[in-house]
Every structure is written in C-alpha cells, then in structure tokens.
PDB file of C-alpha atoms in Angstrom:
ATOM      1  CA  UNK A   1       2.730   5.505  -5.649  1.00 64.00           C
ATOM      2  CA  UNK A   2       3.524   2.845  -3.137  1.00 72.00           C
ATOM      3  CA  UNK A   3       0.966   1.658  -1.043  1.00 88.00           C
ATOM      4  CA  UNK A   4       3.286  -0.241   1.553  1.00 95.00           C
ATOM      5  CA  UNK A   5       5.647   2.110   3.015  1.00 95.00           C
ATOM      6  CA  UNK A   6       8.022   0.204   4.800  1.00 97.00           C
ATOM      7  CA  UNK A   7      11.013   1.341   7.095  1.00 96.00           C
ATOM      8  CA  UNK A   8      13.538   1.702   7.854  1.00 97.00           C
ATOM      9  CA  UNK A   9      15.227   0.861   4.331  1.00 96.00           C
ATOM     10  CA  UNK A  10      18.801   0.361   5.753  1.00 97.00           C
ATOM     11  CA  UNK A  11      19.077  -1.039   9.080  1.00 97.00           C
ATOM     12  CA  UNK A  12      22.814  -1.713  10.876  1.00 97.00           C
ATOM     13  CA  UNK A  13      22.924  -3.072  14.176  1.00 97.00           C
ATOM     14  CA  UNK A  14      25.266  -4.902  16.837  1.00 97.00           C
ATOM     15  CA  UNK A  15      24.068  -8.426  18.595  1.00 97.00           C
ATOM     16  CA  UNK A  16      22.155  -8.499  21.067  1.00 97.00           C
ATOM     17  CA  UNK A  17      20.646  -4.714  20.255  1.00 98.00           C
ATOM     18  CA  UNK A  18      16.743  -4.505  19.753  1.00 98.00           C
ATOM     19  CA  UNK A  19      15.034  -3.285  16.360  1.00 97.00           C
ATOM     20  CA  UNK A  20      11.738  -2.638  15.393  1.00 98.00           C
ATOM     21  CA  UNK A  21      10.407  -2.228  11.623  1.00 98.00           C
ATOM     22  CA  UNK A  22       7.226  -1.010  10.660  1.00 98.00           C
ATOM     23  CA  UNK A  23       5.156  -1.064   7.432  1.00 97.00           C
ATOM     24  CA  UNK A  24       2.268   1.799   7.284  1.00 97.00           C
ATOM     25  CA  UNK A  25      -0.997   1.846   4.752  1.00 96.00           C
ATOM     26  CA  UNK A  26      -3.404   4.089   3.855  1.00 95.00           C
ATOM     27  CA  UNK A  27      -4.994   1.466   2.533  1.00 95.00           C
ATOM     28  CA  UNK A  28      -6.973  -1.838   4.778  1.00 96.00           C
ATOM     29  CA  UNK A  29      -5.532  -4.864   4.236  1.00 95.00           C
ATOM     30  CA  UNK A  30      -7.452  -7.926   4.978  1.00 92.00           C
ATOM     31  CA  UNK A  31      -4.699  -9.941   5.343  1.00 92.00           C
ATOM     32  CA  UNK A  32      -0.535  -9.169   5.760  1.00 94.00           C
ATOM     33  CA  UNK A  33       2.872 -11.367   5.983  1.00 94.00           C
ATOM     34  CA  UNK A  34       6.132 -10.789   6.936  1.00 97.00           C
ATOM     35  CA  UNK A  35       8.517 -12.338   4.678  1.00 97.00           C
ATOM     36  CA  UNK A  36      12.698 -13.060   4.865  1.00 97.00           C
ATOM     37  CA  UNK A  37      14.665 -12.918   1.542  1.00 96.00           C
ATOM     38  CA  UNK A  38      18.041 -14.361   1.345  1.00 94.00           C
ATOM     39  CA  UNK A  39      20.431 -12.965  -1.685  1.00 91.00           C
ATOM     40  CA  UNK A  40      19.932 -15.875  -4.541  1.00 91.00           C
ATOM     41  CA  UNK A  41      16.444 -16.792  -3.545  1.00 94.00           C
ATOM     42  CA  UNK A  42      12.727 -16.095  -2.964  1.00 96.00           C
ATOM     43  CA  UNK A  43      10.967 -14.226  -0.142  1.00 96.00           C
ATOM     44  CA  UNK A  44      10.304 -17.335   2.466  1.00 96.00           C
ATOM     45  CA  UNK A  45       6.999 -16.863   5.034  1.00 94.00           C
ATOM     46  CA  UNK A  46       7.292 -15.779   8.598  1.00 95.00           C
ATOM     47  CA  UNK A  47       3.927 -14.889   9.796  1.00 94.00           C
ATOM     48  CA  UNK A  48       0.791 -14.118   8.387  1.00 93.00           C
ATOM     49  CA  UNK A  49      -1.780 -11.569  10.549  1.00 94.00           C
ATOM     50  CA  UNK A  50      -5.236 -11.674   9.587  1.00 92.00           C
ATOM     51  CA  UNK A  51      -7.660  -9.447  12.817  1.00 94.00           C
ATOM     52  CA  UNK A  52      -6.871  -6.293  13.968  1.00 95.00           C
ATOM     53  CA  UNK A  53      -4.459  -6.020  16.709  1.00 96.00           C
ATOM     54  CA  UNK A  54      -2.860  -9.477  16.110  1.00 96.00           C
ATOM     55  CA  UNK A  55       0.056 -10.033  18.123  1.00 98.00           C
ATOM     56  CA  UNK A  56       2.225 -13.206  17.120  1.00 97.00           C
ATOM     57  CA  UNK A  57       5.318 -14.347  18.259  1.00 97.00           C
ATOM     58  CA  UNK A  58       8.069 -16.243  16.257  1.00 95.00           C
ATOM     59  CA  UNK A  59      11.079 -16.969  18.966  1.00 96.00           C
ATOM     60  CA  UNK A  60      12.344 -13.941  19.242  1.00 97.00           C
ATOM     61  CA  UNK A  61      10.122 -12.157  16.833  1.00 97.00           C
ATOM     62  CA  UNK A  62       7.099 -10.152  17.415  1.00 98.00           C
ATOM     63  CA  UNK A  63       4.328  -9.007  14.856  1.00 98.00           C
ATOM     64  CA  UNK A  64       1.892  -6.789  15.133  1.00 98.00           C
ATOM     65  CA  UNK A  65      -0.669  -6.228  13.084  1.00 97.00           C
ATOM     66  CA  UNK A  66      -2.278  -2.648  13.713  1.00 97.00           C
ATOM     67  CA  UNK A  67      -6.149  -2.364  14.879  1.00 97.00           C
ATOM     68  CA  UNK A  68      -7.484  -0.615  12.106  1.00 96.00           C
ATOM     69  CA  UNK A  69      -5.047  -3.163   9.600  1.00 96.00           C
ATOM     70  CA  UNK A  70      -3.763  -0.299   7.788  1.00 96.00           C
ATOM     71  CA  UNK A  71       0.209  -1.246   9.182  1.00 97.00           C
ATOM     72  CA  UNK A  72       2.045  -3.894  10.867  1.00 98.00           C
ATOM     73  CA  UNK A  73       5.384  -3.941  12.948  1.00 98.00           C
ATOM     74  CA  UNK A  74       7.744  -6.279  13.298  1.00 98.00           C
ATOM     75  CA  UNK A  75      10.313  -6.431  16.359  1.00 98.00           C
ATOM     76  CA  UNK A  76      13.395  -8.123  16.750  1.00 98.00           C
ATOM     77  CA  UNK A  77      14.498  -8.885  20.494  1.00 98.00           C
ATOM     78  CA  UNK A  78      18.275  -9.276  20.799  1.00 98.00           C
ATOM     79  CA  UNK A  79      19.375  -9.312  16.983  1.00 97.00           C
ATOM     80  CA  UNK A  80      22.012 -11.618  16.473  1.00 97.00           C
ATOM     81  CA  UNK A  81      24.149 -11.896  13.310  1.00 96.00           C
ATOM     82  CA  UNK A  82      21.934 -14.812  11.896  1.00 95.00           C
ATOM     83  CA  UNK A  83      18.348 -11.928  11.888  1.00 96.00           C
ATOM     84  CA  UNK A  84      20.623 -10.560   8.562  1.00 96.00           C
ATOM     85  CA  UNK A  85      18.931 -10.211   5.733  1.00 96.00           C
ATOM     86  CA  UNK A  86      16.363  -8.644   3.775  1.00 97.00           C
ATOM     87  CA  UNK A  87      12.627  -8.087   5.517  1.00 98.00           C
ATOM     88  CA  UNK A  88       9.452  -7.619   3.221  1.00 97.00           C
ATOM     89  CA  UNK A  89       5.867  -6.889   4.266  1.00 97.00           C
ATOM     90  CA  UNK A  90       3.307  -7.796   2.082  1.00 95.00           C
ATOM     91  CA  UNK A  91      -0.416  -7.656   2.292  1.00 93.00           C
ATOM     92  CA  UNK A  92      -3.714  -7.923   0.604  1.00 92.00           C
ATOM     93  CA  UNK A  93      -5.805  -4.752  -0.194  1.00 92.00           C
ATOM     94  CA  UNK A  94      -9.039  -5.052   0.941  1.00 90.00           C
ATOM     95  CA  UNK A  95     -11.304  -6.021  -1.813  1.00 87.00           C
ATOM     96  CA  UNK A  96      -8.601  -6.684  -4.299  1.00 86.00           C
ATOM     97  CA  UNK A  97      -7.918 -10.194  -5.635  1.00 84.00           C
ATOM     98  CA  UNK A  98      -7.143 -12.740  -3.203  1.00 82.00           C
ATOM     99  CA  UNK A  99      -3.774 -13.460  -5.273  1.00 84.00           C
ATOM    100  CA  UNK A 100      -2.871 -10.286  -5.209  1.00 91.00           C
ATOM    101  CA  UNK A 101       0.240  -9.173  -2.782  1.00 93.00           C
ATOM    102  CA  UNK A 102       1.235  -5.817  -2.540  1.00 95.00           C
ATOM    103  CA  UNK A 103       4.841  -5.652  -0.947  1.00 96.00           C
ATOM    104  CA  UNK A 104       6.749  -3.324   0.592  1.00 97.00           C
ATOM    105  CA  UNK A 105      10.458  -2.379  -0.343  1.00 95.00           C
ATOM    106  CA  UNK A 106      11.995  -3.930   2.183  1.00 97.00           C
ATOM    107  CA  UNK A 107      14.717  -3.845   5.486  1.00 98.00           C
ATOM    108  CA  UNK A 108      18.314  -4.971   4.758  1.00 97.00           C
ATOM    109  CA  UNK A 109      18.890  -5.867   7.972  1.00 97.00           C
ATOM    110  CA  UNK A 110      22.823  -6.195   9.074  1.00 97.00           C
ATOM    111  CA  UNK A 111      23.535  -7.512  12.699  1.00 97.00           C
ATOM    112  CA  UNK A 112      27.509  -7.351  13.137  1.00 97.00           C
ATOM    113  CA  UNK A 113      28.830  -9.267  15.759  1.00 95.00           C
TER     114      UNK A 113
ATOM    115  CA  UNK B   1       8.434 -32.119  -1.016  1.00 64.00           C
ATOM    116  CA  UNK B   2       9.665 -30.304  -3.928  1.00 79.00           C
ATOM    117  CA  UNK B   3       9.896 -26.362  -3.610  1.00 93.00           C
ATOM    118  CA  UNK B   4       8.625 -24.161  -6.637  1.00 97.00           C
ATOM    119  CA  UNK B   5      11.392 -24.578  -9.130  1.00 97.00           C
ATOM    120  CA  UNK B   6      11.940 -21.519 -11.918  1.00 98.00           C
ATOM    121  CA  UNK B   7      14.544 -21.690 -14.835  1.00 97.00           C
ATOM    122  CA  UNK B   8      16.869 -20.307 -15.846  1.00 98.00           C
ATOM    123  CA  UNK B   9      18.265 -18.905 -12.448  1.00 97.00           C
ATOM    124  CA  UNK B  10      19.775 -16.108 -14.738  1.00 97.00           C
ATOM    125  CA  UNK B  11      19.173 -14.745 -18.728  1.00 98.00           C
ATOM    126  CA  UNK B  12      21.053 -12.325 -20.582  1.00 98.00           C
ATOM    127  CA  UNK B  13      19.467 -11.275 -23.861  1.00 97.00           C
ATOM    128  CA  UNK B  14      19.518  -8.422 -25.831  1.00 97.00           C
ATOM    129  CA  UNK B  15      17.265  -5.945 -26.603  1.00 97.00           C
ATOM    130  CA  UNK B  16      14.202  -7.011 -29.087  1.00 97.00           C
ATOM    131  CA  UNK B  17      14.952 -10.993 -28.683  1.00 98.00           C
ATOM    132  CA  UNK B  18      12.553 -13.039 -27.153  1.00 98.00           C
ATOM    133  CA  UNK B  19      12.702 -14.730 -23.923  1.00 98.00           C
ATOM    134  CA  UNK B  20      10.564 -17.396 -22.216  1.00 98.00           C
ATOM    135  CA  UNK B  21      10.993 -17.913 -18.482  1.00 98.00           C
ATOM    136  CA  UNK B  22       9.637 -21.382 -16.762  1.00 98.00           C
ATOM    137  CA  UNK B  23       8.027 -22.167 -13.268  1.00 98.00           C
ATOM    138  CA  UNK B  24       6.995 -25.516 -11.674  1.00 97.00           C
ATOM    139  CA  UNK B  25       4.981 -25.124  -8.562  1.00 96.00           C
ATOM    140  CA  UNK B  26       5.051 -27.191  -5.523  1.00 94.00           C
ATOM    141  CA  UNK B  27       2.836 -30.622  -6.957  1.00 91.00           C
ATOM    142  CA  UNK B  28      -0.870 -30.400  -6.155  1.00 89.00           C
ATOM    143  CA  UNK B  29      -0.813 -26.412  -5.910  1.00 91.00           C
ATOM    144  CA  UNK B  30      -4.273 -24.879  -7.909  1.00 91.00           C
ATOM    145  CA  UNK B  31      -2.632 -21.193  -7.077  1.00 93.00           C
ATOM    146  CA  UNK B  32       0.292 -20.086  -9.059  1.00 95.00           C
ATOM    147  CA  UNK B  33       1.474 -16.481  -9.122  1.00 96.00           C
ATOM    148  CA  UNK B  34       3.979 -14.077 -11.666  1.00 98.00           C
ATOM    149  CA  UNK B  35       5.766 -11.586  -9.306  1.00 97.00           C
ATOM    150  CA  UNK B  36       8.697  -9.196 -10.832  1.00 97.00           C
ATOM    151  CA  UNK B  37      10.907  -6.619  -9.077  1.00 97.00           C
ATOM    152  CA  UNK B  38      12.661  -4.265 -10.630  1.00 95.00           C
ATOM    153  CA  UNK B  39      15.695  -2.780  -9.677  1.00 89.00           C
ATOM    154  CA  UNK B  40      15.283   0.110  -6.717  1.00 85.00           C
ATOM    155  CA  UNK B  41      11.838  -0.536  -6.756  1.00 92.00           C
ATOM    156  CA  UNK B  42       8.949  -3.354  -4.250  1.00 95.00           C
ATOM    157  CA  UNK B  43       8.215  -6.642  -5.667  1.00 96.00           C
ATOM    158  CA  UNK B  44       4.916  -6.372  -7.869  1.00 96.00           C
ATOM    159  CA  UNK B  45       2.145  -8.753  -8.412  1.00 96.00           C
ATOM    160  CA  UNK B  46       2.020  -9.828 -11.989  1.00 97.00           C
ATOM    161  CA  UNK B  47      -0.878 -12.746 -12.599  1.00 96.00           C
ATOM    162  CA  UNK B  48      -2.264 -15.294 -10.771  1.00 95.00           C
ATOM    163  CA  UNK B  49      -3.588 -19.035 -12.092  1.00 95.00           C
ATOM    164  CA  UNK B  50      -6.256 -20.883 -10.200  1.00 93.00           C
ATOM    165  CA  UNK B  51      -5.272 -24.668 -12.350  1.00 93.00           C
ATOM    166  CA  UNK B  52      -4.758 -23.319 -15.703  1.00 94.00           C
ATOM    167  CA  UNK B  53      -7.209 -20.014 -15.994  1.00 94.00           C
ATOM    168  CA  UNK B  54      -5.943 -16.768 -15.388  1.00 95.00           C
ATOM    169  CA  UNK B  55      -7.332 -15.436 -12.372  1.00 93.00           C
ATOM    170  CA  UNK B  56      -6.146 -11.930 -12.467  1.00 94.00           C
ATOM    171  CA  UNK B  57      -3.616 -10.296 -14.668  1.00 95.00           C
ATOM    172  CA  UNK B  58      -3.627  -7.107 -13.918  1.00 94.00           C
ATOM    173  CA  UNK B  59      -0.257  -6.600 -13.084  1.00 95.00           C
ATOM    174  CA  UNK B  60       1.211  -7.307 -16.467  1.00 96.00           C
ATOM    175  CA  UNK B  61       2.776  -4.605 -17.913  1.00 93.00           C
ATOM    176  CA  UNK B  62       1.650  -4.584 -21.509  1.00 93.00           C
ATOM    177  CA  UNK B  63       1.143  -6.935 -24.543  1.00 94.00           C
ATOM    178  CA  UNK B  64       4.920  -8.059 -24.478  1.00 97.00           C
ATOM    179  CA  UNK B  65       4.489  -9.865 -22.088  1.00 97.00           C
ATOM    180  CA  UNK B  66       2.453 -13.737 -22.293  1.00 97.00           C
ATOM    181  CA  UNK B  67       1.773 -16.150 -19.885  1.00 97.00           C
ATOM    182  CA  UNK B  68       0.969 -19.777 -19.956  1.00 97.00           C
ATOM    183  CA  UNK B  69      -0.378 -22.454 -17.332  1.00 97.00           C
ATOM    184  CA  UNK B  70      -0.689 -25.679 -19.664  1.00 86.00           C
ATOM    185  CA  UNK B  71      -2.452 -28.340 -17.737  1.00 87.00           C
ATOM    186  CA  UNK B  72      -2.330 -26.446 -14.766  1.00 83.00           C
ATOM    187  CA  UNK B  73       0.914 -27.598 -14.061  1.00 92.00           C
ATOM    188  CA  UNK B  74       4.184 -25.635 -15.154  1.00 96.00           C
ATOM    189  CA  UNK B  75       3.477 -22.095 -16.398  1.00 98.00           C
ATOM    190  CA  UNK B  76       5.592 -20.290 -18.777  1.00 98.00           C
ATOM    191  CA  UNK B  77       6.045 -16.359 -18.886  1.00 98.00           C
ATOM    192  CA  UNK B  78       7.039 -14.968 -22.453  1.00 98.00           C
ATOM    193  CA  UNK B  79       8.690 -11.652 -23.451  1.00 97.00           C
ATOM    194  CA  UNK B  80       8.790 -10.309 -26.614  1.00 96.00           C
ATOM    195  CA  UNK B  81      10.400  -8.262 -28.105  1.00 97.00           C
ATOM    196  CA  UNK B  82      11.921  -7.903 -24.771  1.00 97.00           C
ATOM    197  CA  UNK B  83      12.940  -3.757 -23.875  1.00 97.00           C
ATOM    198  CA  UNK B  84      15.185  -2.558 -21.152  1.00 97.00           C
ATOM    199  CA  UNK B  85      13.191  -1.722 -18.406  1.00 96.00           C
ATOM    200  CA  UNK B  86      12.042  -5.316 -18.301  1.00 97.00           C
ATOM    201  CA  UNK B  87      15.116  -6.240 -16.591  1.00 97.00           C
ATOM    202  CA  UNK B  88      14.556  -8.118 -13.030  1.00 97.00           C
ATOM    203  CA  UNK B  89      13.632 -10.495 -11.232  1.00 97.00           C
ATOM    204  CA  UNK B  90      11.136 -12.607 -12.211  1.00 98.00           C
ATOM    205  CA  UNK B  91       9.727 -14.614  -9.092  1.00 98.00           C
ATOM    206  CA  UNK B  92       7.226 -17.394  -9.203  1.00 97.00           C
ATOM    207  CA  UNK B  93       5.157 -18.220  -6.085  1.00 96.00           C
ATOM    208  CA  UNK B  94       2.479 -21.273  -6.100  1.00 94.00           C
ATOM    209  CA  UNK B  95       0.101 -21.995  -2.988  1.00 92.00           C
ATOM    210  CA  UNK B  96      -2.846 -25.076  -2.176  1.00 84.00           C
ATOM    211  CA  UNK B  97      -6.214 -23.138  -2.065  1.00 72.00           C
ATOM    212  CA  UNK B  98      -7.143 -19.066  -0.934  1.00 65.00           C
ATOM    213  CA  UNK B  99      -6.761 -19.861   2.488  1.00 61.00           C
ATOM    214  CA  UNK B 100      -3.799 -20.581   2.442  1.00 57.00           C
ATOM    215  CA  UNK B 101      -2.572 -16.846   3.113  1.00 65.00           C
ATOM    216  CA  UNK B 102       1.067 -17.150   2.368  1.00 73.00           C
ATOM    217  CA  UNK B 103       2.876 -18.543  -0.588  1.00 89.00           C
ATOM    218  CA  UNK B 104       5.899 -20.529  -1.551  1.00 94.00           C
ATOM    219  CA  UNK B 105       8.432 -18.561  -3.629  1.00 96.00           C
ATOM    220  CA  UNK B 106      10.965 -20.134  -6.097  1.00 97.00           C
ATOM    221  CA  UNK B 107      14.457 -18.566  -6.118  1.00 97.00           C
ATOM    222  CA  UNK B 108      13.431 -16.078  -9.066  1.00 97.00           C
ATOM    223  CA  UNK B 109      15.090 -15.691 -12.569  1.00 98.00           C
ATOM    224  CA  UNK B 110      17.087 -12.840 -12.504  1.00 97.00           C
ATOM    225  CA  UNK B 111      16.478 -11.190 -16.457  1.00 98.00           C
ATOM    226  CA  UNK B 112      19.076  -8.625 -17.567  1.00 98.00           C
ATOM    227  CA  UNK B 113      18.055  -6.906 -21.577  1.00 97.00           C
ATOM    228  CA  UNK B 114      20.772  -5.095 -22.624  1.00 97.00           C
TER     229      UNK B 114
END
C-alpha cells in the first residue's frame, strides 16, 4: 500500500515551460519535505511545510502544503534544464515516530533545452 | 562540515554471505536513520538512533538484518545470510535534535545479492 502517492512519475518538459507535481495522502502528516535526488547520491532538502496551507517559495519554486495536510504540491515556474532530476516528497504520519519518513516514489524530472 | 559519509558506495555479494554496511553521520548529530529503496519501489524508513539506542525499528525487515550505533557515533547495518530481494540502496540520513524536520542524506550504498 503506499501512503504517498506522488505524480506524475515521468515528467518531460522544454525550458522555460511550467510544471506542477503533487503528492496526495489519506493519511495527516504533521510535517512534509520536498527533497532533490541526483543519480550517485542521497535525497538533499528543499523545503520542509509544517501548518496547513503553507505556501513557501524557493526561487522559482513553490510549495504548498494542503489545509487539511493530507498532500502537498510543488510548482516549478519556467523549468530550465538545471530543475532535472529526481523529486521526492516525504512526510511524517501523524502520530508515528518523529524519525519516521514516509516517501513518495518520486518525479524524474527532464527539462530539454 | 563533513556530510554523512556511508561505505562502500557499492557491494556485490552473493546469495547467503554476509554483508556489513557503514555510516558516519554529520559530527555532533544524536539522530541517525537506516533508509533502503528497493528497486521500482519509494524509499522506506528502516530504524532510527537517538545517540546509540534504537529509537524505532520498525521498518526492518526481519531478523537478517542487525544494526549497530557504538558510541553513538558510526552505526553499522548487518545482513546475514543476505537473500535477493535485499538488493538496494541502502541510505543513511543523520540530523541535530527532532526539530530539526529535515535530514542530511549520505550518497547511499548501492547492495546487489546475486
């Protein structure tokens, strides 16, 4: 069962096009991050949300963390071919552990130039 | 400062043999975390060390699998007999304290049984 569905999976795109990708719950999370995975390494931090309806902006990146914090969205304003890689959400389940991360499956994101 | 540092990068063993798998966290970090993904499938949680007591384990898979925080420095993660469908990536994360909400992955040791 996955309890972070995130999409899209595949996303190919030219610069300068806009993309939005969402991750949706059943499940509250109490806390959530957007993470950026480069081949050969580990997921690095973007953003963490934390209150319902969180908006945050990263340059050119916009999350949103959804009022009830059962999803989150992340949007990408005029991709360019450095945006290309992999895009995890990850969150904590209300009441779980406070280690405990539950991650999506991720956005390969390709921006061609 | 020093990121979290795993070893080997990459291990090729074969089915039944043992295999240990090393993490250093970032110095001074209480939290350190076991994450593993699969292939096709999300990135799951494994265990989690506050200094050198398991805070949760819940995510390990069975009794194959042994992990170690000695001193609450460097933790060790230990399969054996290692199976197939252990192969993956192995990632180690380590952060300061529980507010710190996100965490600092190492590059992940990527485990191929065969």
């Amino acid at each position: 069962t996955q309890l972070l569905e995130q999409s899209p999976q595949f996303l190919s795109i030219q610069e300068g096009e806009n993309l939005t990708v969402y991750c949706n719950s059943s499940s509250v999370f109490s806390s959530l991050q957007w993470y950026r995975q480069e081949p050969g390494e580990g997921p690095v931090l973007l953003v963490t949300v934390v209150t319902g309806g969180e908006v945050k902006k990263l340059k050119r990146l916009t999350f949103q963390f959804g009022d009830a914090r059962k999803d989150s969205s992340l949007h990408i304003t005029a991709a360019q071919p450095g945006d290309t890689g992999l895009y995890l959400c990850a969150g904590r389940i209300m009441g779980t552990s406070y280690g405990k991360l539950t991650f999506g499956q991720g956005t390969i994101l390709t921006v061609h130039p | 400062e020093a990121g979290v540092t795993q070893f080997p990068s990459h291990s090729v063993i074969e089915k039944g043999q043992t295999v240990t798998l090393r993490c250093d966290p970032i110095s001074g970090h209480d939290n350190l975390y076991w994450y593993r993904r699969v292939m096709g499938k999300e990135i799951k949680f494994l265990l989690h060390f506050v200094k050198e007591s398991k805070q949760d384990e819940s995510g390990m898979p069975n009794n194959r699998f042994l992990a170690e925080r000695t001193g609450g420095t460097y933790s060790t993660l230990k399969v054996q007999p290692a199976e197939l469908e252990d192969s993956g990536v192995y990632f180690c994360a380590s952060s300061q304290d529980r507010l710190n909400y996100g965490y600092t992955f190492g590059s992940g040791t990527r485990l191929t049984v065969v």
